[in-house]
mmCIF file of C-alpha atoms in Angstrom:
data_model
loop_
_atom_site.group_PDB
_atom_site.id
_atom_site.type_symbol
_atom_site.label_atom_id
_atom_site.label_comp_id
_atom_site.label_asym_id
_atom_site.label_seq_id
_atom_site.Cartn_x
_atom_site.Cartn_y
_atom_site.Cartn_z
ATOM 1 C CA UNK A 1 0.000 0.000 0.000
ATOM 2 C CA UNK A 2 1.278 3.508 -1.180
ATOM 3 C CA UNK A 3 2.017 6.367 1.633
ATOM 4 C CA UNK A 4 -0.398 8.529 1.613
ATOM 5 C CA UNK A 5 1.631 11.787 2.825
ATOM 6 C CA UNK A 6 4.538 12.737 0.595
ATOM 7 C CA UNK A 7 8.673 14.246 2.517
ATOM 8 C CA UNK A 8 10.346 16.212 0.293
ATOM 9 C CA UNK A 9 14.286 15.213 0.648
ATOM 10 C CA UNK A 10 16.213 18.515 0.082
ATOM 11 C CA UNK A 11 20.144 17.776 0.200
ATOM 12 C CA UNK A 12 23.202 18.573 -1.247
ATOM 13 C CA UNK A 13 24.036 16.598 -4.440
ATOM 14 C CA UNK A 14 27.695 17.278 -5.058
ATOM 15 C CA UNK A 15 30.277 16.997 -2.593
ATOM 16 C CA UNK A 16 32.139 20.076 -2.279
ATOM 17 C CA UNK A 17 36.167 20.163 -3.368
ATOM 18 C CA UNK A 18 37.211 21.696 -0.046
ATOM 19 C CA UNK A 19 35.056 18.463 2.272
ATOM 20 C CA UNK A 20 35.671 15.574 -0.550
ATOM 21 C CA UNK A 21 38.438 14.253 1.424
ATOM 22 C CA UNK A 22 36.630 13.849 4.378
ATOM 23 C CA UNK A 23 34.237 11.416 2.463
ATOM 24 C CA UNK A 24 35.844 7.978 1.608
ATOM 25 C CA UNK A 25 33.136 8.151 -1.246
ATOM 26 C CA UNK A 26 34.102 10.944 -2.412
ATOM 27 C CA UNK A 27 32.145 12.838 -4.899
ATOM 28 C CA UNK A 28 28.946 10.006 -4.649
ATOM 29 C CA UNK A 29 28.397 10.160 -1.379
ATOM 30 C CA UNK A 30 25.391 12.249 -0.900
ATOM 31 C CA UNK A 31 23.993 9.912 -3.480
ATOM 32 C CA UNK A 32 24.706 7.150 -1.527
ATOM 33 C CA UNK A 33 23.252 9.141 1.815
ATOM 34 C CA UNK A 34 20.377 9.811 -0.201
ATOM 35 C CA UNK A 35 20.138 5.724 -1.502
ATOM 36 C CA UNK A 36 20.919 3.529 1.423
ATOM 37 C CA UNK A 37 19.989 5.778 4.233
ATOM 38 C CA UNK A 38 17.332 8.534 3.361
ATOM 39 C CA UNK A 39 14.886 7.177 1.155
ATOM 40 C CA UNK A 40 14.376 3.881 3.306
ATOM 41 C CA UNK A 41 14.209 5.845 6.386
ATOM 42 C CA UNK A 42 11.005 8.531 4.487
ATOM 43 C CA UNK A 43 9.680 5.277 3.865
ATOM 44 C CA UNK A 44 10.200 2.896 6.967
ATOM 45 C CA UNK A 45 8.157 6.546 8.763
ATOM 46 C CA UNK A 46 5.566 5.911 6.442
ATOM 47 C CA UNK A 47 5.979 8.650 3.908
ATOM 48 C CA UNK A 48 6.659 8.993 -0.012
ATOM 49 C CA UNK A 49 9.994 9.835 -0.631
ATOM 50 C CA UNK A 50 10.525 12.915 -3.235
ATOM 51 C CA UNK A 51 14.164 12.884 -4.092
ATOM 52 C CA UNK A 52 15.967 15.993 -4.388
ATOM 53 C CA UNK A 53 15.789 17.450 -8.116
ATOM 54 C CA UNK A 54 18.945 18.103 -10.050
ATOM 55 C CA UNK A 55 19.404 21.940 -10.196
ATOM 56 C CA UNK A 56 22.232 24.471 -11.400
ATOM 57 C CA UNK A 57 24.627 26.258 -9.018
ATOM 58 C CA UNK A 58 22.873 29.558 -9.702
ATOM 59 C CA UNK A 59 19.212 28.699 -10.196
ATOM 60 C CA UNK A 60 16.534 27.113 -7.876
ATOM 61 C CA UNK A 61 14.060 25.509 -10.263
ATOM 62 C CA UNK A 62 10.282 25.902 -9.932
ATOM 63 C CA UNK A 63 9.649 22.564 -9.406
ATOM 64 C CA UNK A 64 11.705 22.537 -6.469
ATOM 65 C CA UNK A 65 9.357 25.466 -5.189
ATOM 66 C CA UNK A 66 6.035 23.530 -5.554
ATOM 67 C CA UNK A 67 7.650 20.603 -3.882
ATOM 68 C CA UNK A 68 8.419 23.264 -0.824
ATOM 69 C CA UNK A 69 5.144 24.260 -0.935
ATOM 70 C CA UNK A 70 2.828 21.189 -1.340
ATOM 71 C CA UNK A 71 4.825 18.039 0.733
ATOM 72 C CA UNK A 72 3.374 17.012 3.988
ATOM 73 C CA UNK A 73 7.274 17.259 4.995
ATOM 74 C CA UNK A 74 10.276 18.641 4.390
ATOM 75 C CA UNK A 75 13.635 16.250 5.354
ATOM 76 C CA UNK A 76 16.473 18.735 5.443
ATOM 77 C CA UNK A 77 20.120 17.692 5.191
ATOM 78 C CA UNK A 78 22.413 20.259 5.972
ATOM 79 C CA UNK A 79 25.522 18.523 5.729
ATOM 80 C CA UNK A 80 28.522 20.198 4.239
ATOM 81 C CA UNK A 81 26.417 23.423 4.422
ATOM 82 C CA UNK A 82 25.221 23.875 0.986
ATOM 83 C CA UNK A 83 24.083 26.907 0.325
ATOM 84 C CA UNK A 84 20.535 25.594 -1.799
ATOM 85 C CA UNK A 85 19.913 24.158 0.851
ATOM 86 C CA UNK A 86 19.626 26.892 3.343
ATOM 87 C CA UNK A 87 17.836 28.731 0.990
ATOM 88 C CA UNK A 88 14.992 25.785 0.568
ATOM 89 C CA UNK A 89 15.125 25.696 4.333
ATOM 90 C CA UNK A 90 13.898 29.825 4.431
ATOM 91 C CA UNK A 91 11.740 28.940 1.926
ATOM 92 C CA UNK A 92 9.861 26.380 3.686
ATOM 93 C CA UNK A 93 10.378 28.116 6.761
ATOM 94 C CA UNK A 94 8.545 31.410 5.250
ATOM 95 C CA UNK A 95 5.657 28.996 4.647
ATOM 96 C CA UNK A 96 5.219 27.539 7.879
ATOM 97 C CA UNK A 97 5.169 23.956 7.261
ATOM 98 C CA UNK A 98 7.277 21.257 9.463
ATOM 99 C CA UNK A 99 10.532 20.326 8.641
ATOM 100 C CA UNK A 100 12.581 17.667 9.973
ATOM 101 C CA UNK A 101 16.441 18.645 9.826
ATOM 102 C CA UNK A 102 19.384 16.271 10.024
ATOM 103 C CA UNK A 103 23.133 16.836 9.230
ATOM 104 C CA UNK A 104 25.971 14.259 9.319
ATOM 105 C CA UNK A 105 28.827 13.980 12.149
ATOM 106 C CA UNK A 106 31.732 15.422 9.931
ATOM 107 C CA UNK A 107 29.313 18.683 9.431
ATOM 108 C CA UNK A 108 30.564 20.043 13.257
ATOM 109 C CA UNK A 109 29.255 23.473 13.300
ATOM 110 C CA UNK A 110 25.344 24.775 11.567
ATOM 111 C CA UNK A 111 25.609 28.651 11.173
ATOM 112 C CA UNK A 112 22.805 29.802 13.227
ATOM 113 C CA UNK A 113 21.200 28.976 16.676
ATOM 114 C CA UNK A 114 20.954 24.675 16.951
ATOM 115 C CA UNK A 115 19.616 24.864 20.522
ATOM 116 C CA UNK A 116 16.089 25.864 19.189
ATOM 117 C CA UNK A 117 15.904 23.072 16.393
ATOM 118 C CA UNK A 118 15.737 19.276 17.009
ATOM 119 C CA UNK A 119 18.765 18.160 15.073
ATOM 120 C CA UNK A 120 19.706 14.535 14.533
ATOM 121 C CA UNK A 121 22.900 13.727 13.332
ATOM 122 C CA UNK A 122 23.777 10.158 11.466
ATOM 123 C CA UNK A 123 26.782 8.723 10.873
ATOM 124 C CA UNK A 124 28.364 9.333 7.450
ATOM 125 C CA UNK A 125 30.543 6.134 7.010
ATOM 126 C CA UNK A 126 27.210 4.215 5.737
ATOM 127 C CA UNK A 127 28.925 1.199 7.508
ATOM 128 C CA UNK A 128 26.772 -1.482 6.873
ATOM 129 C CA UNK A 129 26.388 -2.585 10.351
ATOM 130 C CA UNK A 130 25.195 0.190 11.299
ATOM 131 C CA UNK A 131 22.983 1.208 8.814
ATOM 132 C CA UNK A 132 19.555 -0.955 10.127
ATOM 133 C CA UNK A 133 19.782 1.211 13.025
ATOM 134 C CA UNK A 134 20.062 4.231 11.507
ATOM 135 C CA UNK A 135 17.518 3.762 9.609
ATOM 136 C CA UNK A 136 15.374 2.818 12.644
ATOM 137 C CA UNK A 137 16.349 5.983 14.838
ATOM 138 C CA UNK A 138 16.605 8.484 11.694
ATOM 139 C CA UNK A 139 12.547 6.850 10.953
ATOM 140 C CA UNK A 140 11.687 7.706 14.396
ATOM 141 C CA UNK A 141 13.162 11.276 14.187
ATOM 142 C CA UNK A 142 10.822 11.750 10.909
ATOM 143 C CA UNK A 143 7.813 10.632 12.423
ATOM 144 C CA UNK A 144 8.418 12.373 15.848
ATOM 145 C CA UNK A 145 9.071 15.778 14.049
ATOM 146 C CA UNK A 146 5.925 15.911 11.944
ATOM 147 C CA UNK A 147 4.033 14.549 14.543
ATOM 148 C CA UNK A 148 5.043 17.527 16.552
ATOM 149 C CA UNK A 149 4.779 20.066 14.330
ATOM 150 C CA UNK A 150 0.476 19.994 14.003
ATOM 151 C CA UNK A 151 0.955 20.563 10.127
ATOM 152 C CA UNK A 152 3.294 23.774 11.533
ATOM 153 C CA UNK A 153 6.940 24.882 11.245
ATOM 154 C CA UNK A 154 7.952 24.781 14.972
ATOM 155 C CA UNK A 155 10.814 27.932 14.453
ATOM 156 C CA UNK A 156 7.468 30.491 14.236
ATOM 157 C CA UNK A 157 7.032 30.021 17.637
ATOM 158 C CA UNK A 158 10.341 30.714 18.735
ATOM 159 C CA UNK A 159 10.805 33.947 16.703
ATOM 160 C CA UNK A 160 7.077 34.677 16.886
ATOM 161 C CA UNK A 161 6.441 34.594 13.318
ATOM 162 C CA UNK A 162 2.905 36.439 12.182
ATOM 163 C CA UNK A 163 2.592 36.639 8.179
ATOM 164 C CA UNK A 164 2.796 33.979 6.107
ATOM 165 C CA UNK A 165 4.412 33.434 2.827
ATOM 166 C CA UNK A 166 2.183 32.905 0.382
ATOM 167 C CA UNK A 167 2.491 31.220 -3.081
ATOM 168 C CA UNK A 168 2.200 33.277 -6.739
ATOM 169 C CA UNK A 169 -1.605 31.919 -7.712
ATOM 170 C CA UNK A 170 -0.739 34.166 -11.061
ATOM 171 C CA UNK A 171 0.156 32.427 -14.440
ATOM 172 C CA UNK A 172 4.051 33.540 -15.263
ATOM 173 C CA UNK A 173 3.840 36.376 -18.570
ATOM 174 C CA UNK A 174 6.016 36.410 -21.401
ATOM 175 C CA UNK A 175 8.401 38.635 -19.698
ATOM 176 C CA UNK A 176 9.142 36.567 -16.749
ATOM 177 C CA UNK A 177 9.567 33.541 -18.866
ATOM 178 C CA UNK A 178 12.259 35.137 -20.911
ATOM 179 C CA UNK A 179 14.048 36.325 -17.374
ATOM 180 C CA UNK A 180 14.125 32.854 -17.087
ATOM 181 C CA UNK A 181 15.485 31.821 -19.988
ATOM 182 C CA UNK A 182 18.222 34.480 -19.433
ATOM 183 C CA UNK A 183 18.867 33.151 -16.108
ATOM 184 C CA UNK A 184 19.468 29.577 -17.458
ATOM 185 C CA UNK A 185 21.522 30.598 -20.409
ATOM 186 C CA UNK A 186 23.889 32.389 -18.581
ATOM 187 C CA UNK A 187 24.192 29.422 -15.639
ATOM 188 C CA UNK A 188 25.294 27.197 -18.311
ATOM 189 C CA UNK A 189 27.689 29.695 -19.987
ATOM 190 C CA UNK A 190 29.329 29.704 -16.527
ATOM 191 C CA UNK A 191 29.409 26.037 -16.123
ATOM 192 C CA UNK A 192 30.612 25.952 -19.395
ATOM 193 C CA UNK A 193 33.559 28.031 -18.774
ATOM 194 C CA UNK A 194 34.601 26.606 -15.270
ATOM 195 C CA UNK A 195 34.777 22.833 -17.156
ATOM 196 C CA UNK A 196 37.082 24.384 -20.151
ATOM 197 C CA UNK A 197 39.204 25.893 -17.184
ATOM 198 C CA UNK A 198 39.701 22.492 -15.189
ATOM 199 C CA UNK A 199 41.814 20.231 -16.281
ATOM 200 C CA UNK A 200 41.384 16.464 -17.312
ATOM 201 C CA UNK A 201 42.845 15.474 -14.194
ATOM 202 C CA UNK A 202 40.440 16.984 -11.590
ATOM 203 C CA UNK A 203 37.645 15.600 -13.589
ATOM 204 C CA UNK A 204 38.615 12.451 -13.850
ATOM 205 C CA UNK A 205 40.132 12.179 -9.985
ATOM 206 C CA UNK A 206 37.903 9.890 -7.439
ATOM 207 C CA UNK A 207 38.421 8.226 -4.531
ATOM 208 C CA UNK A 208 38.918 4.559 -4.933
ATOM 209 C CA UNK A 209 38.858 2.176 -2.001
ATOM 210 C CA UNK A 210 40.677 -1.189 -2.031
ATOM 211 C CA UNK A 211 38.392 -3.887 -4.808
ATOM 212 C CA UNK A 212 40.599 -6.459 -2.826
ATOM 213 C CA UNK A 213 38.115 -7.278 0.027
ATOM 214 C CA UNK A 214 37.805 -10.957 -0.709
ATOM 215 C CA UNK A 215 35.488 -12.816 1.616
ATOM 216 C CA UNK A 216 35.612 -9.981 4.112
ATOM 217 C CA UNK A 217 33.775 -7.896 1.335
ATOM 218 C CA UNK A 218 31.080 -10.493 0.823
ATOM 219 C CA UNK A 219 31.028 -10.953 4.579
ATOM 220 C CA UNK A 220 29.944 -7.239 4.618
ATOM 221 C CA UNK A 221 27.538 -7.195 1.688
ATOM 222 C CA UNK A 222 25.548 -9.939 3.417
ATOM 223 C CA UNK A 223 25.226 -8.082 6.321
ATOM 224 C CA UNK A 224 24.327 -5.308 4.557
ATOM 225 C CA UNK A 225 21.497 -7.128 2.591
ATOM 226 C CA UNK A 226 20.821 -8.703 6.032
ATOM 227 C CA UNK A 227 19.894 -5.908 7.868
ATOM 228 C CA UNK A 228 17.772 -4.042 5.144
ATOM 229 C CA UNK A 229 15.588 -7.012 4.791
ATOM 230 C CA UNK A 230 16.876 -8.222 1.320
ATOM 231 C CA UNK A 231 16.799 -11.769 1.133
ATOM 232 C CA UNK A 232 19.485 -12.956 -1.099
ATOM 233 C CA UNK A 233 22.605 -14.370 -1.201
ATOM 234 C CA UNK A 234 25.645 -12.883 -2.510
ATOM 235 C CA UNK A 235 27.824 -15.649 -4.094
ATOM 236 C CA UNK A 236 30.699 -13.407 -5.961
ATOM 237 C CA UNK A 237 31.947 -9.901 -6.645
ATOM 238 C CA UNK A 238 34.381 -9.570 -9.630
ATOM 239 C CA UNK A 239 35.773 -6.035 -10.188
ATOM 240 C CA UNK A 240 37.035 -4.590 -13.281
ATOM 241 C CA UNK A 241 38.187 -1.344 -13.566
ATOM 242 C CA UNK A 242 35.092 0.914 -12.676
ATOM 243 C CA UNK A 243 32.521 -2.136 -13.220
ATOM 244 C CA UNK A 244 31.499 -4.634 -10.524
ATOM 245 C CA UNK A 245 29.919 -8.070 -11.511
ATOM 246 C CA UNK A 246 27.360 -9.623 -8.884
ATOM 247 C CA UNK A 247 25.964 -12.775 -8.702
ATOM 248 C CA UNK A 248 23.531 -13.182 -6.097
ATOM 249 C CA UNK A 249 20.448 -16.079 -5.378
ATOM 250 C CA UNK A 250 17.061 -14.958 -4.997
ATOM 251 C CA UNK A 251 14.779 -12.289 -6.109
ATOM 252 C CA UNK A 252 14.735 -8.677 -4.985
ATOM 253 C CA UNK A 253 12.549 -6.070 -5.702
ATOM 254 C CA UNK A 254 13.384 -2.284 -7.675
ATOM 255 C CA UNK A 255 14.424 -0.323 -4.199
ATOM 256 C CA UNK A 256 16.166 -3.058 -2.789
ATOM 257 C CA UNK A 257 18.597 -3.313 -5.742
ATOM 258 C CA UNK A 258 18.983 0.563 -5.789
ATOM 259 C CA UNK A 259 19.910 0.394 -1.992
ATOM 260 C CA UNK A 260 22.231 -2.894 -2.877
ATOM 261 C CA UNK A 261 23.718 -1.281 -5.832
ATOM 262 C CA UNK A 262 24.541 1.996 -3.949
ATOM 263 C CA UNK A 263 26.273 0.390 -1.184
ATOM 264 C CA UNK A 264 28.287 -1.701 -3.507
ATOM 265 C CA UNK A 265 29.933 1.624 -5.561
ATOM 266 C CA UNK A 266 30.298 2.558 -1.992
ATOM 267 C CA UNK A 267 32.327 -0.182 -0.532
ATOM 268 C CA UNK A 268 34.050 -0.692 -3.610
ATOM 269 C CA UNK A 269 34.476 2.537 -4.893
ATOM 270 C CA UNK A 270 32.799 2.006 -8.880
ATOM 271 C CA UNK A 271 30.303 3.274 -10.477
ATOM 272 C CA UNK A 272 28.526 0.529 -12.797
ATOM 273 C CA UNK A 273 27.216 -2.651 -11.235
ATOM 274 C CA UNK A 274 25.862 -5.729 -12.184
ATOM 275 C CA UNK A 275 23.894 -8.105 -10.842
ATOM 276 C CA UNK A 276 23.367 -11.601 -12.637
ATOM 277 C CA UNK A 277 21.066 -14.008 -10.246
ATOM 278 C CA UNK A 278 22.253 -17.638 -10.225
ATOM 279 C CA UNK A 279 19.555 -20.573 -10.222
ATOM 280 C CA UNK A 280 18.690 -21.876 -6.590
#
């Protein structure tokens, strides 16, 4: 049975250059936050999951907007401090609806006032023994903040808040469409210009971890499948290059082999898996 209230996940989606190190994922980690820890925990508090929607570094899209506006809830992830994400936060916040924050333990510091907001903070290693439970207490967190909030944003009654924000009812004119076209236009031109200037080598640099994990590595996987409920056995792992091979026994459903699949280019460090299921 579907959920019938919808959580909004708003996140960053790059990892910046100046905290990559800090993540042995490197640049895919937030996508891996997002697959093995996020989503199942919306869901395990009985919501539909909205991912976060890809954007430009200069533009806030309009979809993103209406998902602000209409979602039961708003899941906030202010790791790393990105800076679209403080500004969906006052967004949401100007509209007085709940949000749920949450920020990893690398991100030490939040630039304003933490003692009036109910934080939780998970652990960013994604360590697969750990991950069942953090998906349990990051669930509870979910269901405890909207359940608080009576349909409100809690900060109005700590700054006293009295006018709302309210949403343009109006149809955009020809004018503001063009503005917008502008606006896009010139984001890419920038992007544009910062790839010519980088060179070959900071594009192509990631951070691998060791493909030589053996039995240990399957060890983990299976604990990993373990714990999220997939029921499946992982017989081999064969790396090559960037491309892992999996062959597994039994049957798993769409999210499970996202979640399974993200983990993997975690613990492995690649980016194209696999999986070939073996007869019983």
């Amino acid at each position: 049975m579907a959920n019938s209230k919808s959580c909004f996940i708003i996140m960053p989606v790059t990892v910046p250059e100046i905290v990559k190190d800090r993540y042995r994922d490197g640049s895919e980690h937030f996508r891996h936050v997002l697959d093995c820890l996020l989503i199942p925990s919306v869901e395990k508090a009985g919501f539909n999951a909205i991912p976060p929607l890809a954007r430009g570094s200069d533009l806030i899209h309009a979809e993103i907007i209406k998902q602000l506006e209409t979602t039961d809830l708003v899941l906030c992830d202010m790791s790393a401090l990105n800076p679209n994400v403080f500004f969906e936060f006052g967004i949401r916040t100007s509209l007085n609806k709940p949000v749920c924050v949450v920020k990893d333990d690398l991100t030490k510091h939040i630039p304003f006032d933490t003692g009036i907001i109910n934080f939780h903070e998970y652990l960013s290693a994604l360590e697969p023994w750990d991950l069942a439970k953090e998906i349990t207490v990051l669930s509870e967190h979910i269901k405890a903040s909207y359940e608080r909030s009576d349909g409100k944003n809690t900060l109005w009654k700590y700054f006293g808040l009295r006018a709302e924000a309210a949403a343009y009812e109006g149809e955009p004119g020809s004018d503001n469409k063009l503005d917008l076209i502008n606006l896009q236009l010139g984001s890419m031109l920038r992007r544009l210009d910062d790839f010519e200037k980088k060179s070959l080598f900071d594009y192509g640099k990631k951070i691998m971890l060791d493909s030589n994990k053996g039995d240990e590595g399957l060890s983990y996987l299976q604990l990993f499948a373990k714990n999220n409920d997939i029921d499946v056995k992982i017989i081999e792992v064969s790396i090559s290059e960037d491309k892992a091979q999996v062959e597994l026994v039994g049957l798993i459903s769409d999210n499970q082999e996202k979640m399974l699949k993200a983990y993997i280019e975690l613990f492995y460090g690649v980016s194209n898996v696999v999986f070939h299921e073996v007869p019983f």
